[in-house]
């Protein structure tokens, strides 16, 4: 079984018209062969000969969707060369640089990510060139042949929402041996968010007065953008780190992973808590991202995983509907009592124990 991981590296401004290359890649995927005479020969080799070796879903999803341009790579490590001698991307692990040639010309430092993937038995056979937020990027794609590992325990990951955190528990021999909650700094997020809202409000007022072209409002606009970026960066970073830590935990404990991702339920819960809808969207966006990152990394390391519904409002003892107390404790008429976020773990215990 093959698994893939990718990283996007920011490139300096390029001389090769990335937008045009993306358009050509788009046409190539649709079966049109377009070869403007001024394009380097390597462009048509990539598009019409080598593109088909890319097997990880680079097909554009929509008509006129932006399509990243496929590139082969040549890898240099310990003085040895592997891969396509005529590749437009050279990964020189010895010198620690990624070099673009033939189509575009640039050199960027090799990311630690690439060394890590190679040390795990992966190989960066392909790359993609494209625009991300309007800037040229090179996506490196690592490929690895994996076999699922033998597991002896279960890591339950209950994805609530960033607000209530992700609760994980390790179950072994019918017992919970460890559990914890992973949660971002909500105070920080909500402070930044309300700051953004306040500034946007102020900007909106200036706009209504027709003053949004002034120097002050331009400054204001920059501040808004900067704060938004900081907020996204924080959530992205948090999702990445949390997913990575959990994946490594599963590897270390040889645990199969059960993911309960009741995203719809989480979304409703956030709305019931009267959170602004923008913030709910943001929390949900990064929660989805967290799940994608997690499953991607589990696949990479050969950890079996599955999505499993673990209810938080149904009693794991008698099956009755639970009642929620104001402090998020769930109680049942049969005497069962547990914190809401731990009810799914009790269900997982029930599923893993022999009857
Ligand atoms: Zn009960």
Tab-separated table of C-alpha atoms and ligand atoms in Angstrom:
chain	number	residue	atom	x	y	z
A	1	UNK	CA	0.000	0.000	0.000
A	2	UNK	CA	1.355	3.424	-0.924
A	3	UNK	CA	0.887	6.490	1.210
A	4	UNK	CA	1.717	10.105	0.500
A	5	UNK	CA	2.568	13.254	2.336
A	6	UNK	CA	3.130	16.687	0.921
A	7	UNK	CA	4.569	20.019	1.944
A	8	UNK	CA	4.428	23.368	0.147
A	9	UNK	CA	7.592	25.495	0.032
A	10	UNK	CA	7.379	29.165	-0.678
A	11	UNK	CA	9.496	30.184	-3.648
A	12	UNK	CA	10.974	33.546	-4.581
A	13	UNK	CA	9.320	35.329	-7.528
A	14	UNK	CA	9.813	33.139	-10.604
A	15	UNK	CA	10.649	33.907	-14.212
A	16	UNK	CA	8.507	31.182	-15.771
A	17	UNK	CA	4.898	32.365	-15.636
A	18	UNK	CA	3.433	29.989	-13.076
A	19	UNK	CA	-0.103	30.987	-13.991
A	20	UNK	CA	0.473	29.964	-17.587
A	21	UNK	CA	2.008	26.648	-16.536
A	22	UNK	CA	-1.030	25.967	-14.366
A	23	UNK	CA	-3.337	26.720	-17.279
A	24	UNK	CA	-1.383	24.316	-19.504
A	25	UNK	CA	-1.531	21.620	-16.815
A	26	UNK	CA	-5.270	22.139	-16.628
A	27	UNK	CA	-5.633	21.646	-20.387
A	28	UNK	CA	-3.369	18.590	-20.315
A	29	UNK	CA	-5.600	16.959	-17.691
A	30	UNK	CA	-8.558	17.529	-19.990
A	31	UNK	CA	-6.785	15.850	-22.869
A	32	UNK	CA	-5.763	18.930	-24.868
A	33	UNK	CA	-2.236	19.069	-26.138
A	34	UNK	CA	-1.062	22.669	-26.307
A	35	UNK	CA	2.582	23.415	-26.986
A	36	UNK	CA	3.424	27.066	-27.499
A	37	UNK	CA	6.775	27.227	-29.335
A	38	UNK	CA	8.427	29.457	-26.740
A	39	UNK	CA	8.037	26.971	-23.898
A	40	UNK	CA	10.981	24.864	-22.756
A	41	UNK	CA	10.839	21.281	-24.027
A	42	UNK	CA	10.780	20.012	-20.441
A	43	UNK	CA	7.303	21.522	-20.050
A	44	UNK	CA	5.797	19.215	-22.653
A	45	UNK	CA	7.760	16.234	-21.336
A	46	UNK	CA	6.274	16.846	-17.872
A	47	UNK	CA	2.756	17.388	-19.168
A	48	UNK	CA	2.457	14.740	-21.829
A	49	UNK	CA	4.889	12.009	-20.827
A	50	UNK	CA	5.543	12.090	-17.093
A	51	UNK	CA	2.269	13.456	-15.721
A	52	UNK	CA	0.667	9.997	-15.767
A	53	UNK	CA	3.185	8.728	-13.245
A	54	UNK	CA	1.677	11.061	-10.699
A	55	UNK	CA	-0.833	8.866	-8.981
A	56	UNK	CA	-2.022	10.876	-6.021
A	57	UNK	CA	-5.021	12.764	-7.227
A	58	UNK	CA	-3.814	15.828	-9.003
A	59	UNK	CA	-6.779	15.746	-11.373
A	60	UNK	CA	-8.494	19.121	-11.301
A	61	UNK	CA	-11.869	18.870	-9.636
A	62	UNK	CA	-13.715	21.675	-11.382
A	63	UNK	CA	-13.822	23.126	-14.814
A	64	UNK	CA	-11.163	25.836	-14.916
A	65	UNK	CA	-9.949	24.908	-11.483
A	66	UNK	CA	-6.361	25.834	-10.898
A	67	UNK	CA	-4.143	22.883	-11.655
A	68	UNK	CA	-0.699	22.525	-10.175
A	69	UNK	CA	2.034	21.802	-12.669
A	70	UNK	CA	3.603	18.326	-12.254
A	71	UNK	CA	7.373	17.924	-12.020
A	72	UNK	CA	9.661	14.949	-11.653
A	73	UNK	CA	12.622	15.060	-9.278
A	74	UNK	CA	16.212	13.979	-9.165
A	75	UNK	CA	17.423	13.084	-5.672
A	76	UNK	CA	21.037	13.395	-4.624
A	77	UNK	CA	22.095	11.801	-1.363
A	78	UNK	CA	25.488	10.496	-0.210
A	79	UNK	CA	26.867	11.354	-3.616
A	80	UNK	CA	24.347	9.069	-5.357
A	81	UNK	CA	21.749	10.176	-7.869
A	82	UNK	CA	18.314	8.575	-8.098
A	83	UNK	CA	15.363	9.466	-10.282
A	84	UNK	CA	14.902	11.348	-13.505
A	85	UNK	CA	18.185	12.738	-14.892
A	86	UNK	CA	16.242	15.377	-16.801
A	87	UNK	CA	14.050	16.360	-13.868
A	88	UNK	CA	13.296	20.046	-13.417
A	89	UNK	CA	13.532	19.653	-9.616
A	90	UNK	CA	16.755	18.574	-7.966
A	91	UNK	CA	16.671	17.639	-4.302
A	92	UNK	CA	20.236	17.790	-3.139
A	93	UNK	CA	20.238	16.276	0.333
A	94	UNK	CA	24.008	16.563	0.561
A	95	UNK	CA	24.057	20.300	-0.022
A	96	UNK	CA	20.702	20.866	1.661
A	97	UNK	CA	19.035	22.647	-1.243
A	98	UNK	CA	16.075	22.216	-3.567
A	99	UNK	CA	16.892	23.489	-7.037
A	100	UNK	CA	14.561	24.305	-9.911
A	101	UNK	CA	15.987	24.137	-13.422
A	102	UNK	CA	15.021	23.920	-17.109
A	103	UNK	CA	11.525	25.386	-16.630
A	104	UNK	CA	12.122	27.879	-13.823
A	105	UNK	CA	15.236	28.801	-11.976
A	106	UNK	CA	15.389	29.039	-8.213
A	107	UNK	CA	17.068	27.532	-5.204
A	108	UNK	CA	15.583	27.196	-1.727
A	109	UNK	CA	16.843	25.455	1.418
A	110	UNK	CA	15.822	21.819	1.812
A	111	UNK	CA	13.144	21.633	4.536
A	112	UNK	CA	13.731	19.414	7.555
A	113	UNK	CA	10.443	17.768	6.558
A	114	UNK	CA	12.161	16.148	3.533
A	115	UNK	CA	14.989	14.705	5.629
A	116	UNK	CA	12.415	13.336	8.089
A	117	UNK	CA	10.354	11.640	5.362
A	118	UNK	CA	13.445	10.087	3.799
A	119	UNK	CA	14.627	8.813	7.185
A	120	UNK	CA	11.219	7.135	7.542
A	121	UNK	CA	11.751	5.278	4.280
A	122	UNK	CA	9.954	7.722	2.021
A	123	UNK	CA	11.085	9.107	-1.307
A	124	UNK	CA	10.222	12.471	-2.842
A	125	UNK	CA	9.628	11.380	-6.428
A	126	UNK	CA	7.397	14.239	-7.516
A	127	UNK	CA	6.778	17.878	-6.981
A	128	UNK	CA	4.116	20.314	-8.100
A	129	UNK	CA	4.449	23.944	-8.991
A	130	UNK	CA	1.609	26.357	-8.391
A	131	UNK	CA	0.277	29.473	-6.785
A	132	UNK	CA	-0.862	29.492	-3.209
A	133	UNK	CA	-2.438	32.745	-2.023
A	134	UNK	CA	-1.047	34.291	-5.196
A	135	UNK	CA	2.577	33.367	-4.461
A	136	UNK	CA	4.607	30.678	-6.250
A	137	UNK	CA	5.043	27.493	-4.249
A	138	UNK	CA	6.682	24.152	-4.819
A	139	UNK	CA	4.858	21.204	-3.276
A	140	UNK	CA	7.063	18.227	-2.544
A	141	UNK	CA	5.279	14.886	-2.514
A	142	UNK	CA	6.787	12.065	-0.488
A	143	UNK	CA	5.743	8.538	-1.244
A	144	UNK	CA	6.202	5.508	0.959
A	145	UNK	CA	5.343	1.856	0.691
A	146	UNK	CA	3.644	0.961	3.988
A	147	UNK	CA	2.404	-2.138	5.670
A	148	UNK	CA	-0.149	-1.807	8.427
A	149	UNK	CA	1.443	-2.393	11.812
A	150	UNK	CA	0.170	-4.994	14.274
A	151	UNK	CA	-1.671	-3.222	17.055
A	152	UNK	CA	-2.314	-4.233	20.643
A	153	UNK	CA	-4.351	-1.309	21.906
A	154	UNK	CA	-6.813	1.349	20.809
A	155	UNK	CA	-6.296	5.092	20.784
A	156	UNK	CA	-9.692	6.775	20.870
A	157	UNK	CA	-9.756	10.292	19.501
A	158	UNK	CA	-12.986	12.074	20.234
A	159	UNK	CA	-13.131	15.205	18.188
A	160	UNK	CA	-15.547	17.554	19.859
A	161	UNK	CA	-14.716	21.021	18.727
A	162	UNK	CA	-11.721	23.170	19.420
A	163	UNK	CA	-13.749	24.783	22.144
A	164	UNK	CA	-14.158	21.645	24.152
A	165	UNK	CA	-10.984	20.160	22.828
A	166	UNK	CA	-10.070	16.827	21.411
A	167	UNK	CA	-10.216	14.110	24.025
A	168	UNK	CA	-7.995	11.110	23.518
A	169	UNK	CA	-7.722	7.932	25.547
A	170	UNK	CA	-5.552	4.877	25.314
A	171	UNK	CA	-7.378	1.628	25.883
A	172	UNK	CA	-5.513	-1.563	26.586
A	173	UNK	CA	-6.794	-4.850	28.004
A	174	UNK	CA	-10.248	-3.363	28.491
A	175	UNK	CA	-8.958	-0.473	30.598
A	176	UNK	CA	-8.282	3.181	29.957
A	177	UNK	CA	-4.604	3.544	30.744
A	178	UNK	CA	-4.298	7.214	29.897
A	179	UNK	CA	-6.419	10.071	28.699
A	180	UNK	CA	-6.071	13.768	28.140
A	181	UNK	CA	-7.666	16.710	26.477
A	182	UNK	CA	-5.937	18.712	23.784
A	183	UNK	CA	-7.212	22.221	23.429
A	184	UNK	CA	-5.897	25.440	21.923
A	185	UNK	CA	-5.657	28.651	23.926
A	186	UNK	CA	-9.280	29.776	23.619
A	187	UNK	CA	-8.684	33.037	25.427
A	188	UNK	CA	-6.030	33.987	22.896
A	189	UNK	CA	-8.241	32.998	19.926
A	190	UNK	CA	-11.288	34.821	21.177
A	191	UNK	CA	-9.279	37.918	22.091
A	192	UNK	CA	-7.746	38.079	18.619
A	193	UNK	CA	-11.103	37.426	17.032
A	194	UNK	CA	-12.929	40.163	18.920
A	195	UNK	CA	-10.082	42.519	18.068
A	196	UNK	CA	-10.601	41.714	14.373
A	197	UNK	CA	-14.351	42.288	14.714
A	198	UNK	CA	-13.809	45.608	16.466
A	199	UNK	CA	-11.412	46.841	13.770
A	200	UNK	CA	-13.686	45.648	10.983
A	201	UNK	CA	-16.550	47.518	12.540
A	202	UNK	CA	-14.463	50.663	12.623
A	203	UNK	CA	-13.411	50.132	9.019
A	204	UNK	CA	-17.028	49.581	7.984
A	205	UNK	CA	-17.947	52.955	9.474
A	206	UNK	CA	-15.208	54.743	7.519
A	207	UNK	CA	-16.329	52.964	4.391
A	208	UNK	CA	-19.900	54.124	4.819
A	209	UNK	CA	-18.610	57.673	5.167
A	210	UNK	CA	-16.612	57.226	1.971
A	211	UNK	CA	-13.333	57.620	3.879
A	212	UNK	CA	-11.934	54.167	3.197
A	213	UNK	CA	-9.363	55.510	0.695
A	214	UNK	CA	-7.635	57.568	3.363
A	215	UNK	CA	-4.296	56.780	4.948
A	216	UNK	CA	-5.784	55.890	8.317
A	217	UNK	CA	-8.220	53.397	6.900
A	218	UNK	CA	-5.539	51.773	4.782
A	219	UNK	CA	-3.525	51.335	7.937
A	220	UNK	CA	-6.587	49.930	9.634
A	221	UNK	CA	-7.117	47.474	6.790
A	222	UNK	CA	-3.514	46.258	7.094
A	223	UNK	CA	-4.010	45.747	10.833
A	224	UNK	CA	-7.149	43.696	10.205
A	225	UNK	CA	-5.358	41.513	7.687
A	226	UNK	CA	-2.393	41.040	9.961
A	227	UNK	CA	-4.531	40.008	12.924
A	228	UNK	CA	-6.568	37.621	10.778
A	229	UNK	CA	-3.383	36.035	9.491
A	230	UNK	CA	-2.119	35.627	13.039
A	231	UNK	CA	-5.354	33.927	14.033
A	232	UNK	CA	-5.245	31.483	11.099
A	233	UNK	CA	-1.576	30.780	11.646
A	234	UNK	CA	-2.193	29.970	15.292
A	235	UNK	CA	-5.047	27.559	14.526
A	236	UNK	CA	-3.159	25.937	11.661
A	237	UNK	CA	-0.103	25.428	13.782
A	238	UNK	CA	-2.153	24.014	16.613
A	239	UNK	CA	-3.968	21.541	14.315
A	240	UNK	CA	-0.672	20.430	12.840
A	241	UNK	CA	1.066	19.879	16.148
A	242	UNK	CA	-1.912	18.118	17.734
A	243	UNK	CA	-2.287	15.744	14.767
A	244	UNK	CA	1.409	14.993	14.720
A	245	UNK	CA	1.587	14.275	18.451
A	246	UNK	CA	-1.393	11.936	18.327
A	247	UNK	CA	-0.033	10.078	15.295
A	248	UNK	CA	3.306	9.552	17.042
A	249	UNK	CA	1.508	8.396	20.179
A	250	UNK	CA	-0.316	5.763	18.128
A	251	UNK	CA	2.976	4.633	16.565
A	252	UNK	CA	4.720	4.408	19.931
A	253	UNK	CA	1.879	2.505	21.633
A	254	UNK	CA	1.082	0.383	18.579
A	255	UNK	CA	-2.504	1.480	18.854
A	256	UNK	CA	-5.247	1.280	16.297
A	257	UNK	CA	-6.982	4.665	16.118
A	258	UNK	CA	-10.704	5.204	16.422
A	259	UNK	CA	-11.850	8.642	15.431
A	260	UNK	CA	-15.235	9.978	16.365
A	261	UNK	CA	-15.760	13.109	14.349
A	262	UNK	CA	-19.260	14.314	15.012
A	263	UNK	CA	-18.615	17.566	13.257
A	264	UNK	CA	-22.276	18.360	12.714
A	265	UNK	CA	-23.008	17.830	16.411
A	266	UNK	CA	-20.041	19.999	17.385
A	267	UNK	CA	-21.175	22.738	15.081
A	268	UNK	CA	-24.643	22.722	16.588
A	269	UNK	CA	-23.213	22.803	20.073
A	270	UNK	CA	-21.081	25.844	19.243
A	271	UNK	CA	-24.075	27.645	17.780
A	272	UNK	CA	-26.123	26.826	20.870
A	273	UNK	CA	-23.370	28.415	22.924
A	274	UNK	CA	-24.075	31.601	20.930
A	275	UNK	CA	-20.615	31.826	19.449
A	276	UNK	CA	-20.401	34.216	16.452
A	277	UNK	CA	-21.009	32.232	13.263
A	278	UNK	CA	-17.696	33.371	11.780
A	279	UNK	CA	-15.815	31.941	14.698
A	280	UNK	CA	-17.837	28.705	14.529
A	281	UNK	CA	-16.818	28.397	10.861
A	282	UNK	CA	-13.203	28.993	11.752
A	283	UNK	CA	-13.215	26.389	14.530
A	284	UNK	CA	-14.875	23.867	12.229
A	285	UNK	CA	-12.490	24.569	9.358
A	286	UNK	CA	-9.434	23.813	11.446
A	287	UNK	CA	-11.080	20.849	13.078
A	288	UNK	CA	-11.611	19.318	9.646
A	289	UNK	CA	-8.042	20.142	8.829
A	290	UNK	CA	-6.900	18.429	12.019
A	291	UNK	CA	-8.763	15.246	11.035
A	292	UNK	CA	-7.265	15.298	7.527
A	293	UNK	CA	-3.780	15.788	8.892
A	294	UNK	CA	-4.272	13.051	11.446
A	295	UNK	CA	-5.572	10.419	8.994
A	296	UNK	CA	-2.910	11.375	6.486
A	297	UNK	CA	-0.151	10.833	9.028
A	298	UNK	CA	-1.678	7.608	10.349
A	299	UNK	CA	-1.724	6.262	6.783
A	300	UNK	CA	1.872	7.336	6.343
A	301	UNK	CA	3.016	5.439	9.434
A	302	UNK	CA	0.876	2.373	8.653
A	303	UNK	CA	-1.436	2.780	11.634
A	304	UNK	CA	-4.883	1.274	11.043
A	305	UNK	CA	-7.679	3.724	11.794
A	306	UNK	CA	-11.400	3.933	11.468
A	307	UNK	CA	-14.207	6.360	12.039
A	308	UNK	CA	-16.474	5.160	14.771
A	309	UNK	CA	-19.546	6.791	16.211
A	310	UNK	CA	-19.190	7.048	19.996
A	311	UNK	CA	-22.259	8.764	21.432
A	312	UNK	CA	-21.952	11.346	24.160
A	313	UNK	CA	-25.655	11.614	24.981
A	314	UNK	CA	-26.609	7.941	25.233
A	315	UNK	CA	-25.910	5.839	28.341
A	316	UNK	CA	-23.286	3.162	27.662
A	317	UNK	CA	-24.728	1.039	30.499
A	318	UNK	CA	-28.451	0.885	29.733
A	319	UNK	CA	-28.833	2.715	26.425
A	320	UNK	CA	-31.156	5.450	27.746
A	321	UNK	CA	-30.902	9.060	26.708
A	322	UNK	CA	-28.622	10.948	29.149
A	323	UNK	CA	-29.488	14.231	30.833
A	324	UNK	CA	-26.928	17.024	30.852
A	325	UNK	CA	-26.299	19.006	34.037
A	326	UNK	CA	-25.115	22.632	33.790
A	327	UNK	CA	-21.467	21.627	34.339
A	328	UNK	CA	-21.534	19.268	31.317
A	329	UNK	CA	-21.888	16.189	33.509
A	330	UNK	CA	-24.150	13.557	31.966
A	331	UNK	CA	-26.413	11.505	34.221
A	332	UNK	CA	-28.695	8.545	33.660
A	333	UNK	CA	-31.671	7.140	35.541
A	334	UNK	CA	-29.680	3.895	35.993
A	335	UNK	CA	-27.096	5.722	38.122
A	336	UNK	CA	-24.494	6.235	35.389
A	337	UNK	CA	-22.690	9.540	35.731
A	338	UNK	CA	-19.795	10.893	33.676
A	339	UNK	CA	-18.366	14.095	32.252
A	340	UNK	CA	-19.832	14.685	28.789
A	341	UNK	CA	-16.479	14.506	27.022
A	342	UNK	CA	-15.669	11.157	28.617
A	343	UNK	CA	-18.918	9.402	27.707
A	344	UNK	CA	-17.543	8.483	24.233
A	345	UNK	CA	-14.515	6.922	25.910
A	346	UNK	CA	-16.870	4.799	28.057
A	347	UNK	CA	-18.520	3.633	24.833
A	348	UNK	CA	-15.136	2.765	23.346
A	349	UNK	CA	-14.333	0.743	26.469
A	350	UNK	CA	-17.603	-1.106	26.056
A	351	UNK	CA	-16.791	-1.887	22.410
A	352	UNK	CA	-13.265	-3.090	23.146
A	353	UNK	CA	-14.120	-5.291	26.157
A	354	UNK	CA	-15.185	-8.866	25.539
A	355	UNK	CA	-18.887	-9.350	26.441
B	1	LIG	ZN1	-28.133	4.233	32.006
